[in-house]
């Protein structure tokens, strides 16, 4: 049964492979993590679909975030708001006026580029055709990144609306309602996970820059005298989250925004950056947004969004500390972080080292022979009520282990010819490849303990 001795003479420290994006993109498509949306029509730029494993990974990441940011805290509540808001919301937030990138068009190749990225996005089409024709660029002009739609039957100016470019604005517009309904008192936070849309000029680097993506955002409302304290506290909390999901000092760091990078309303901002194959890039922002959003929505809606301190009777507009994580970018970072190639007994082994908490499949049930499928299926069905498990009876056992290693399954349970006699299954652990016999009756508890210990 074993591809390596039962004592688990594992390959020790995994050899880190200089991963190319091509390798990752192809693995993601072939194993059903992520593939182009509308693939049979050659895809649509900036849109991606998550397959059977991708949706589990993404849901596990969102659940881990929700658990730590909302459920484990008594000072944060969650919401789930609509994607389309009243168009005035985006005027108040400044998106209609300011949410744009400078863009240039090339008259030769007819492509459009972000003016600030023109040096790393040369007019390659033009050059491939023969570099006699140089780029002929227009002056830069602003291009609003919000995706527009029309609400209702008529297509006219009054029916125009936007798909939200960030999930936080409905948190601000719902601030009074949520605070009163949940009887929360400042300081407290409101969190949500949901889709956001940006008509990015040059979507690229796989899901990194997409036109439809998900954000996990938390807006924390505090007294003006406490904004530094809460900024620091959330900064630390977010880094410890990124460590808990498996990132290390070597591939995750903070980068402070320079004064000239700050949004016009922001007092301070730091990006959590991950080291992708294409360099250090932002996966999350921690921002001090001041009282900009509540003040603007108060002005534009005419509704009072001020709070009163019950003890001092002071009336003030709370300051906002925001944490804004890109779910898709973090999933991509998890796949980059997890991907490992190593050699075991002269053979290449690909392992996706995801933490058990995030692994799409927690355990695979593998009967050694198809003759053993009945009891193995029984075990699978028992476990399936409690966690995402997978059943596989096709191919030799070594190949089945490898398939699970490649997609990050932490445990494989093998039902063999002795199992009926001794009531035990062999549990093989993904990283060390060590194996142990465990009674089939206690497999569920064993897995729970191991999964819990690892999270
Ligand atoms: P960038 O400078 O890379 O465009 P941003 O600073 O505009 O990002 P924010 O507005 O702070 O990003 O959004 C918060 C988070 O949302 C980002 O850290 C990122 O993880 C995610 N995000 C933003 N834009 C995209 C996108 N086009 N595709 C995927 N995720 C995105």
Coordinates of N, CA and C in Angstrom, one line a residue, residues 186-420:
X186 N -20.0 52.6 19.9 CA -18.7 52.9 19.5 C -17.7 52.7 20.7
X187 N -16.6 52.0 20.5 CA -16.0 51.5 19.3 C -16.6 50.1 18.9
X188 N -16.9 50.0 17.7 CA -17.4 48.7 17.1 C -17.2 48.7 15.6
X189 N -17.3 47.4 15.1 CA -17.1 47.3 13.6 C -18.2 46.6 12.9
X190 N -18.3 46.9 11.6 CA -19.3 46.2 10.7 C -18.5 45.5 9.6
X191 N -18.8 44.3 9.4 CA -18.0 43.5 8.4 C -18.9 42.9 7.3
X192 N -18.3 42.8 6.1 CA -19.0 42.0 5.1 C -18.1 41.4 4.1
X193 N -18.5 40.3 3.5 CA -17.8 39.7 2.4 C -18.7 39.7 1.2
X194 N -18.1 40.2 0.0 CA -19.0 40.2 -1.1 C -18.3 40.6 -2.4
X195 N -19.1 40.5 -3.5 CA -18.5 40.8 -4.8 C -18.3 42.3 -5.0
X196 N -17.2 42.7 -5.7 CA -17.0 44.0 -6.1 C -16.6 44.0 -7.6
X197 N -16.8 45.1 -8.3 CA -16.6 45.1 -9.7 C -15.8 46.3 -10.1
X198 N -14.7 46.2 -10.9 CA -14.0 47.3 -11.4 C -13.6 47.1 -12.8
X199 N -13.9 48.0 -13.7 CA -13.6 47.9 -15.1 C -12.1 48.2 -15.3
X200 N -11.3 47.3 -14.8 CA -9.8 47.5 -14.9 C -9.4 47.6 -16.3
X201 N -8.5 48.5 -16.6 CA -8.1 48.7 -18.0 C -7.3 47.5 -18.5
X202 N -6.4 47.1 -17.7 CA -5.6 45.9 -18.1 C -5.6 44.8 -17.0
X203 N -6.7 44.0 -17.0 CA -6.7 42.9 -16.1 C -5.6 42.0 -16.4
X204 N -4.9 41.5 -15.3 CA -3.7 40.6 -15.6 C -3.3 39.9 -14.4
X205 N -2.2 39.1 -14.6 CA -1.7 38.2 -13.6 C -2.7 37.3 -13.0
X206 N -3.4 36.6 -13.9 CA -4.4 35.6 -13.5 C -5.5 36.3 -12.7
X207 N -5.9 35.8 -11.5 CA -7.0 36.5 -10.9 C -6.6 37.8 -10.1
X208 N -5.2 38.1 -10.1 CA -4.8 39.2 -9.3 C -5.5 40.5 -9.6
X209 N -5.6 40.8 -10.9 CA -6.3 42.0 -11.2 C -7.5 41.6 -12.1
X210 N -8.6 41.4 -11.5 CA -9.8 41.0 -12.2 C -10.8 42.1 -12.3
X211 N -11.9 41.9 -13.1 CA -12.9 42.9 -13.2 C -14.1 42.6 -12.2
X212 N -14.2 41.3 -11.8 CA -15.2 40.9 -10.8 C -14.4 40.1 -9.8
X213 N -14.5 40.5 -8.5 CA -13.7 39.9 -7.5 C -14.5 40.0 -6.1
X214 N -13.9 39.4 -5.1 CA -14.6 39.5 -3.8 C -13.6 40.2 -2.8
X215 N -14.3 40.9 -1.9 CA -13.6 41.6 -0.9 C -14.1 41.1 0.5
X216 N -13.3 41.1 1.5 CA -13.7 40.8 2.8 C -13.3 42.1 3.6
X217 N -14.3 42.9 3.9 CA -14.0 44.2 4.5 C -14.6 44.4 5.9
X218 N -13.9 45.2 6.7 CA -14.4 45.5 8.0 C -14.1 47.0 8.3
X219 N -15.2 47.7 8.7 CA -15.0 49.1 9.0 C -15.2 49.2 10.5
X220 N -14.2 49.7 11.2 CA -14.3 49.9 12.6 C -14.4 51.3 13.0
X221 N -15.5 51.6 13.8 CA -15.9 53.0 14.1 C -15.4 53.3 15.5
X222 N -14.6 54.4 15.6 CA -14.0 54.7 16.9 C -14.0 56.2 17.2
X223 N -13.8 56.5 18.5 CA -13.7 57.9 18.9 C -12.4 58.5 18.2
X224 N -12.4 59.8 17.8 CA -11.2 60.4 17.2 C -10.0 60.3 18.0
X225 N -10.1 60.2 19.3 CA -8.9 60.2 20.1 C -8.3 58.8 20.1
X226 N -9.0 57.8 19.5 CA -8.5 56.4 19.6 C -8.1 55.8 18.2
X227 N -8.1 56.7 17.2 CA -7.8 56.2 15.9 C -6.5 55.5 15.7
X228 N -5.4 56.1 16.3 CA -4.1 55.4 16.2 C -4.1 54.1 16.9
X229 N -4.7 54.0 18.1 CA -4.7 52.8 18.8 C -5.4 51.7 18.0
X230 N -6.6 52.0 17.4 CA -7.3 51.0 16.7 C -6.6 50.6 15.4
X231 N -6.0 51.6 14.8 CA -5.2 51.3 13.5 C -4.1 50.3 13.8
X232 N -3.4 50.5 14.9 CA -2.3 49.6 15.3 C -2.9 48.2 15.7
X233 N -4.0 48.2 16.4 CA -4.6 46.9 16.8 C -5.0 46.1 15.6
X234 N -5.7 46.8 14.7 CA -6.2 46.0 13.5 C -5.0 45.6 12.6
X235 N -4.0 46.4 12.5 CA -2.8 46.1 11.7 C -2.2 44.8 12.3
X236 N -2.1 44.7 13.6 CA -1.5 43.4 14.2 C -2.5 42.3 14.0
X237 N -3.8 42.5 14.2 CA -4.7 41.4 14.0 C -4.7 40.8 12.6
X238 N -4.5 41.7 11.6 CA -4.6 41.3 10.2 C -3.3 40.5 9.9
X239 N -2.2 40.9 10.5 CA -0.9 40.2 10.2 C -1.0 38.8 10.8
X240 N -1.6 38.7 12.0 CA -1.6 37.4 12.6 C -2.6 36.5 11.9
X241 N -3.6 37.1 11.2 CA -4.5 36.2 10.4 C -3.7 35.7 9.2
X242 N -2.9 36.5 8.6 CA -2.1 36.0 7.4 C -1.1 35.0 7.8
X243 N -0.6 35.1 9.1 CA 0.4 34.0 9.5 C -0.4 32.8 9.8
X244 N -1.6 32.9 10.3 CA -2.4 31.7 10.7 C -2.8 30.9 9.4
X245 N -3.0 31.6 8.3 CA -3.4 30.9 7.1 C -2.1 30.3 6.3
X246 N -1.0 30.5 6.9 CA 0.2 29.8 6.3 C 1.3 30.7 5.7
X247 N 1.1 32.0 5.7 CA 2.1 32.9 5.1 C 3.2 33.1 6.2
X248 N 4.4 33.4 5.7 CA 5.6 33.6 6.6 C 6.2 34.9 6.4
X249 N 7.2 35.2 7.2 CA 7.9 36.5 7.1 C 8.6 36.6 5.7
X250 N 8.8 35.4 5.1 CA 9.5 35.4 3.8 C 8.6 35.9 2.7
X251 N 7.3 35.7 2.9 CA 6.5 36.1 1.7 C 5.3 37.0 2.0
X252 N 5.2 37.5 3.3 CA 4.2 38.5 3.5 C 4.8 39.6 4.4
X253 N 4.4 40.9 4.1 CA 5.0 42.0 4.8 C 4.0 43.2 4.7
X254 N 4.3 44.2 5.5 CA 3.5 45.5 5.4 C 4.3 46.4 4.6
X255 N 3.6 47.3 3.8 CA 4.2 48.4 3.1 C 3.4 49.6 3.4
X256 N 4.1 50.6 4.0 CA 3.4 51.8 4.4 C 3.2 52.7 3.2
X257 N 2.1 53.3 3.0 CA 1.9 54.3 1.9 C 2.6 55.6 2.2
X258 N 3.3 56.1 1.2 CA 3.9 57.4 1.3 C 2.8 58.4 1.3
X259 N 3.1 59.6 1.8 CA 2.1 60.7 1.9 C 1.4 60.9 0.5
X260 N 2.2 60.9 -0.6 CA 1.6 61.3 -1.9 C 0.8 60.1 -2.5
X261 N 0.8 58.9 -1.8 CA 0.0 57.8 -2.3 C -1.3 57.7 -1.6
X262 N -1.4 58.4 -0.5 CA -2.7 58.3 0.3 C -3.9 58.8 -0.5
X263 N -5.0 58.1 -0.3 CA -6.3 58.6 -0.9 C -6.5 60.0 -0.2
X264 N -7.3 60.9 -0.9 CA -7.4 62.2 -0.4 C -8.0 62.3 1.0
X265 N -8.8 61.3 1.4 CA -9.4 61.3 2.7 C -8.6 60.6 3.8
X266 N -7.5 59.9 3.4 CA -6.9 58.9 4.3 C -5.8 59.6 5.1
X267 N -5.7 59.2 6.4 CA -4.7 59.7 7.3 C -3.5 58.8 7.2
X268 N -3.8 57.5 7.2 CA -2.7 56.5 7.1 C -3.2 55.3 6.4
X269 N -2.2 54.6 5.7 CA -2.6 53.4 5.0 C -1.4 52.5 4.9
X270 N -1.6 51.2 5.1 CA -0.6 50.2 4.9 C -1.1 49.0 4.1
X271 N -0.3 48.6 3.2 CA -0.7 47.4 2.4 C -0.1 46.2 3.0
X272 N -0.9 45.1 3.0 CA -0.3 43.8 3.3 C 0.1 43.3 1.9
X273 N 1.4 43.0 1.7 CA 1.9 42.6 0.4 C 2.4 41.1 0.5
X274 N 2.1 40.4 -0.6 CA 2.6 39.0 -0.7 C 3.6 38.9 -1.9
X275 N 4.6 38.0 -1.7 CA 5.6 37.9 -2.8 C 5.1 36.9 -3.8
X276 N 4.5 37.4 -4.9 CA 4.0 36.5 -6.0 C 5.1 36.3 -6.9
X277 N 5.0 35.3 -7.9 CA 6.0 35.1 -8.9 C 6.3 36.4 -9.7
X278 N 5.3 37.3 -9.7 CA 5.5 38.6 -10.4 C 5.8 39.8 -9.5
X279 N 6.3 39.4 -8.3 CA 6.8 40.4 -7.4 C 5.9 40.7 -6.2
X280 N 6.3 41.6 -5.3 CA 5.6 41.9 -4.1 C 4.3 42.7 -4.5
X281 N 3.1 42.3 -4.1 CA 1.9 43.0 -4.5 C 0.9 42.9 -3.4
X282 N 0.0 43.9 -3.4 CA -1.0 44.1 -2.3 C -2.0 43.0 -2.3
X283 N -2.3 42.4 -1.2 CA -3.4 41.5 -1.0 C -4.5 42.1 -0.1
X284 N -4.1 43.1 0.7 CA -5.0 43.7 1.7 C -4.6 45.1 2.0
X285 N -5.5 45.9 2.3 CA -5.2 47.3 2.8 C -5.7 47.5 4.2
X286 N -4.9 48.2 5.0 CA -5.4 48.6 6.3 C -5.4 50.1 6.3
X287 N -6.5 50.8 6.4 CA -6.6 52.2 6.1 C -7.3 53.0 7.3
X288 N -6.7 54.1 7.5 CA -7.4 55.1 8.4 C -8.2 56.0 7.5
X289 N -9.5 55.8 7.4 CA -10.3 56.6 6.5 C -10.9 57.9 7.1
X290 N -10.5 58.1 8.4 CA -11.0 59.3 9.1 C -12.6 59.3 9.2
X291 N -13.2 60.5 9.1 CA -14.6 60.6 9.2 C -15.2 60.9 7.8
X292 N -14.4 60.8 6.7 CA -14.7 61.1 5.4 C -16.1 60.5 5.0
X293 N -16.2 59.2 5.1 CA -17.4 58.5 4.5 C -18.7 58.9 5.3
X294 N -18.6 58.9 6.6 CA -19.9 59.2 7.3 C -20.2 60.7 7.1
X295 N -19.2 61.5 7.1 CA -19.5 63.0 6.9 C -20.2 63.2 5.5
X296 N -19.6 62.6 4.5 CA -20.1 62.7 3.1 C -21.5 62.2 3.0
X297 N -21.8 61.0 3.5 CA -23.1 60.4 3.4 C -24.1 61.2 4.2
X298 N -23.7 61.8 5.3 CA -24.5 62.6 6.1 C -24.9 63.9 5.2
X299 N -23.9 64.5 4.6 CA -24.2 65.6 3.7 C -25.1 65.3 2.6
X300 N -24.8 64.2 1.9 CA -25.6 63.8 0.6 C -27.0 63.3 0.9
X301 N -27.1 62.6 2.1 CA -28.4 62.0 2.3 C -29.3 62.9 3.2
X302 N -28.6 63.9 3.9 CA -29.3 64.7 4.8 C -29.7 64.0 6.1
X303 N -29.1 62.8 6.3 CA -29.4 62.1 7.6 C -28.2 62.3 8.6
X304 N -28.6 62.4 9.8 CA -27.6 62.6 10.9 C -26.9 61.3 11.2
X305 N -25.6 61.2 11.0 CA -24.9 60.0 11.3 C -23.9 60.2 12.5
X306 N -24.2 61.2 13.3 CA -23.4 61.5 14.5 C -23.8 60.6 15.6
X307 N -22.8 60.3 16.5 CA -23.2 59.5 17.7 C -23.0 60.4 19.0
X308 N -23.6 59.9 20.0 CA -23.5 60.7 21.3 C -22.9 59.7 22.3
X309 N -21.9 60.2 23.0 CA -21.3 59.4 24.1 C -22.2 59.4 25.3
X310 N -22.6 58.3 25.7 CA -23.7 58.2 26.8 C -23.2 58.9 28.1
X311 N -21.8 58.7 28.3 CA -21.3 59.3 29.6 C -21.0 60.7 29.5
X312 N -20.3 61.1 28.5 CA -19.8 62.5 28.4 C -20.8 63.4 27.7
X313 N -21.8 62.8 27.0 CA -22.7 63.5 26.1 C -22.1 64.2 24.9
X314 N -20.8 63.8 24.7 CA -20.1 64.4 23.5 C -20.8 63.9 22.3
X315 N -21.0 64.8 21.3 CA -21.6 64.4 20.0 C -20.4 64.4 18.9
X316 N -20.2 63.4 18.2 CA -19.1 63.4 17.3 C -19.4 62.4 16.1
X317 N -18.7 62.6 15.0 CA -18.7 61.6 13.9 C -17.6 60.7 14.1
X318 N -17.9 59.4 14.2 CA -16.8 58.4 14.5 C -15.7 58.4 13.3
X319 N -14.5 58.0 13.7 CA -13.5 57.8 12.7 C -13.5 56.3 12.3
X320 N -13.0 56.0 11.1 CA -13.1 54.7 10.6 C -11.7 54.1 10.3
X321 N -11.5 52.9 10.9 CA -10.3 52.1 10.5 C -10.8 51.0 9.7
X322 N -10.3 50.8 8.5 CA -10.8 49.8 7.5 C -9.7 48.7 7.3
X323 N -10.2 47.5 7.3 CA -9.3 46.4 6.8 C -10.0 45.8 5.6
X324 N -9.3 45.7 4.4 CA -9.9 45.3 3.2 C -9.1 44.3 2.5
X325 N -9.5 43.0 2.6 CA -8.8 41.9 2.0 C -9.4 41.5 0.7
X326 N -8.6 41.3 -0.3 CA -9.0 40.7 -1.5 C -9.1 39.2 -1.4
X327 N -10.3 38.6 -1.5 CA -10.4 37.2 -1.3 C -9.7 36.4 -2.5
X328 N -9.9 36.9 -3.7 CA -9.3 36.2 -4.8 C -7.8 36.3 -4.8
X329 N -7.3 37.5 -4.5 CA -5.8 37.7 -4.4 C -5.2 36.8 -3.3
X330 N -6.0 36.7 -2.2 CA -5.4 35.9 -1.1 C -5.5 34.4 -1.4
X331 N -6.6 34.0 -2.2 CA -6.6 32.6 -2.6 C -5.4 32.3 -3.6
X332 N -5.1 33.3 -4.4 CA -4.0 33.1 -5.4 C -2.7 33.0 -4.6
X333 N -2.6 33.8 -3.5 CA -1.4 33.8 -2.7 C -1.3 32.5 -2.0
X334 N -2.4 31.9 -1.6 CA -2.4 30.6 -0.9 C -1.9 29.5 -1.8
X335 N -2.3 29.6 -3.1 CA -1.9 28.6 -4.0 C -0.4 28.7 -4.3
X336 N 0.0 29.9 -4.5 CA 1.5 30.2 -4.7 C 2.3 29.7 -3.5
X337 N 1.8 30.0 -2.3 CA 2.5 29.6 -1.1 C 2.5 28.1 -0.9
X338 N 1.4 27.5 -1.3 CA 1.3 26.0 -1.0 C 2.0 25.2 -2.0
X339 N 2.2 25.7 -3.2 CA 2.7 24.8 -4.3 C 4.2 24.4 -4.0
X340 N 4.4 23.1 -4.0 CA 5.7 22.6 -3.7 C 6.0 21.4 -4.6
X341 N 7.2 21.3 -5.1 CA 7.7 20.1 -5.8 C 8.8 19.5 -5.0
X342 N 8.8 18.2 -4.8 CA 9.9 17.6 -4.1 C 10.1 16.2 -4.7
X343 N 11.3 15.6 -4.3 CA 11.6 14.3 -4.9 C 11.4 13.3 -3.8
X344 N 10.7 12.2 -4.1 CA 10.6 11.1 -3.1 C 11.0 9.8 -3.8
X345 N 12.0 9.2 -3.2 CA 12.5 7.9 -3.8 C 12.6 8.0 -5.3
X346 N 13.3 9.1 -5.7 CA 13.6 9.3 -7.1 C 12.5 9.8 -8.0
X347 N 11.3 10.0 -7.4 CA 10.1 10.4 -8.2 C 9.7 11.8 -7.7
X348 N 9.2 12.6 -8.7 CA 8.7 13.9 -8.4 C 7.4 13.9 -7.7
X349 N 7.2 14.6 -6.6 CA 5.9 14.7 -6.0 C 5.5 16.2 -5.9
X350 N 4.3 16.5 -6.3 CA 3.8 17.8 -6.2 C 2.8 17.9 -5.0
X351 N 3.1 18.8 -4.1 CA 2.2 18.9 -2.9 C 1.7 20.3 -2.8
X352 N 0.4 20.5 -2.5 CA -0.1 21.8 -2.3 C -0.3 21.9 -0.8
X353 N 0.7 22.6 -0.2 CA 0.7 22.7 1.3 C -0.2 23.8 1.9
X354 N -1.5 23.5 1.8 CA -2.5 24.4 2.4 C -2.7 23.9 3.8
X355 N -3.0 24.9 4.7 CA -3.3 24.5 6.1 C -4.6 23.6 6.0
X356 N -4.7 22.7 7.0 CA -5.9 21.8 7.0 C -7.2 22.6 7.0
X357 N -7.2 23.7 7.7 CA -8.4 24.5 7.8 C -8.8 25.0 6.4
X358 N -7.9 25.3 5.6 CA -8.2 25.9 4.2 C -8.3 24.8 3.1
X359 N -7.7 23.6 3.4 CA -7.7 22.6 2.3 C -9.1 22.3 1.8
X360 N -9.3 22.3 0.5 CA -10.6 22.0 -0.1 C -11.2 20.7 0.4
X361 N -10.4 19.6 0.4 CA -10.8 18.3 0.9 C -10.0 18.0 2.1
X362 N -10.8 17.6 3.2 CA -10.1 17.4 4.5 C -9.5 16.0 4.5
X363 N -10.2 15.0 3.9 CA -9.7 13.6 3.9 C -10.2 12.9 2.7
X364 N -9.4 12.0 2.1 CA -9.9 11.2 1.0 C -10.0 9.7 1.5
X365 N -11.1 9.1 1.2 CA -11.3 7.7 1.6 C -11.0 6.8 0.4
X366 N -10.0 5.9 0.5 CA -9.5 5.1 -0.6 C -9.5 3.6 -0.3
X367 N -10.4 2.9 -0.9 CA -10.4 1.4 -0.6 C -9.2 0.8 -1.4
X368 N -8.5 -0.1 -0.8 CA -7.3 -0.6 -1.5 C -7.7 -1.3 -2.8
X369 N -8.9 -1.9 -2.8 CA -9.4 -2.6 -3.9 C -10.8 -2.3 -4.1
X370 N -11.3 -2.4 -5.3 CA -12.8 -2.1 -5.6 C -13.6 -3.1 -4.8
X371 N -13.1 -4.3 -4.4 CA -13.8 -5.3 -3.7 C -14.2 -4.7 -2.3
X372 N -13.4 -3.7 -1.8 CA -13.7 -3.2 -0.5 C -14.5 -1.9 -0.5
X373 N -15.2 -1.7 -1.6 CA -15.8 -0.4 -1.8 C -17.0 -0.2 -0.8
X374 N -17.7 -1.3 -0.5 CA -18.9 -1.1 0.4 C -18.5 -0.6 1.8
X375 N -17.6 -1.2 2.5 CA -17.3 -0.6 3.8 C -16.6 0.7 3.7
X376 N -15.8 0.9 2.7 CA -15.1 2.2 2.5 C -16.1 3.3 2.2
X377 N -17.1 3.0 1.4 CA -18.2 4.0 1.1 C -19.0 4.4 2.4
X378 N -19.2 3.3 3.2 CA -19.9 3.6 4.5 C -19.1 4.6 5.3
X379 N -17.8 4.4 5.4 CA -16.9 5.3 6.2 C -17.0 6.7 5.6
X380 N -16.9 6.8 4.2 CA -17.0 8.1 3.5 C -18.3 8.8 3.9
X381 N -19.4 8.0 3.8 CA -20.7 8.7 4.1 C -20.8 9.2 5.5
X382 N -20.3 8.5 6.4 CA -20.3 8.9 7.8 C -19.5 10.3 8.0
X383 N -18.3 10.3 7.3 CA -17.5 11.5 7.5 C -18.1 12.7 6.7
X384 N -18.8 12.3 5.6 CA -19.3 13.4 4.7 C -20.3 14.3 5.4
X385 N -20.9 13.7 6.5 CA -21.9 14.6 7.2 C -21.2 15.7 8.0
X386 N -19.9 15.5 8.3 CA -19.2 16.4 9.1 C -18.2 17.3 8.4
X387 N -17.7 16.8 7.3 CA -16.6 17.6 6.7 C -16.6 17.3 5.2
X388 N -15.8 18.0 4.4 CA -15.7 17.8 3.0 C -14.7 16.6 2.7
X389 N -15.2 15.5 2.4 CA -14.3 14.3 2.1 C -14.5 13.9 0.7
X390 N -13.6 13.0 0.2 CA -13.6 12.6 -1.2 C -13.4 11.1 -1.2
X391 N -14.1 10.5 -2.2 CA -14.0 9.0 -2.3 C -13.4 8.7 -3.6
X392 N -12.3 7.9 -3.6 CA -11.7 7.5 -4.9 C -11.2 6.1 -4.8
X393 N -11.7 5.3 -5.8 CA -11.3 3.9 -5.8 C -10.6 3.6 -7.1
X394 N -10.3 4.6 -8.0 CA -9.7 4.3 -9.3 C -8.2 4.5 -9.3
X395 N -7.5 3.5 -9.9 CA -6.1 3.6 -10.1 C -5.3 3.1 -8.9
X396 N -4.0 2.9 -9.0 CA -3.2 2.3 -7.9 C -3.1 3.3 -6.8
X397 N -2.9 2.8 -5.6 CA -3.0 3.6 -4.4 C -2.0 4.8 -4.4
X398 N -0.8 4.5 -4.9 CA 0.3 5.5 -5.0 C -0.2 6.7 -5.8
X399 N -0.8 6.4 -7.0 CA -1.3 7.5 -7.8 C -2.5 8.2 -7.2
X400 N -3.3 7.5 -6.4 CA -4.4 8.2 -5.7 C -3.8 9.1 -4.6
X401 N -2.8 8.7 -3.9 CA -2.2 9.6 -2.9 C -1.7 10.8 -3.6
X402 N -1.0 10.6 -4.7 CA -0.4 11.8 -5.4 C -1.5 12.8 -5.9
X403 N -2.6 12.3 -6.3 CA -3.7 13.2 -6.8 C -4.1 14.0 -5.6
X404 N -4.2 13.4 -4.4 CA -4.7 14.2 -3.2 C -3.6 15.2 -2.8
X405 N -2.3 14.7 -2.8 CA -1.2 15.6 -2.5 C -1.2 16.9 -3.3
X406 N -1.5 16.7 -4.6 CA -1.4 17.8 -5.5 C -2.5 18.9 -5.2
X407 N -3.6 18.5 -4.6 CA -4.7 19.4 -4.4 C -4.8 19.8 -2.9
X408 N -3.8 19.3 -2.1 CA -3.7 19.7 -0.7 C -4.5 19.0 0.3
X409 N -5.0 17.8 0.0 CA -5.8 17.0 1.0 C -4.8 16.6 2.1
X410 N -5.1 17.0 3.4 CA -4.1 16.7 4.5 C -4.1 15.2 4.9
X411 N -5.2 14.5 4.7 CA -5.2 13.0 5.2 C -5.8 12.1 4.1
X412 N -5.2 11.0 3.9 CA -5.8 9.9 3.1 C -6.1 8.7 4.0
X413 N -7.3 8.1 3.9 CA -7.7 7.0 4.8 C -7.8 5.8 3.9
X414 N -7.0 4.8 4.1 CA -7.0 3.6 3.2 C -7.7 2.4 4.0
X415 N -8.7 1.9 3.3 CA -9.4 0.7 3.8 C -8.8 -0.4 3.1
X416 N -8.2 -1.3 3.9 CA -7.5 -2.5 3.2 C -8.1 -3.8 3.6
X417 N -7.4 -4.9 3.2 CA -8.0 -6.2 3.5 C -8.0 -6.6 5.0
X418 N -7.1 -5.9 5.8 CA -7.1 -6.2 7.2 C -8.2 -5.4 7.9
X419 N -8.8 -4.4 7.3 CA -9.7 -3.5 8.0 C -10.9 -4.2 8.6
X420 N -11.4 -5.2 7.8 CA -12.6 -5.9 8.3 C -12.3 -6.7 9.5

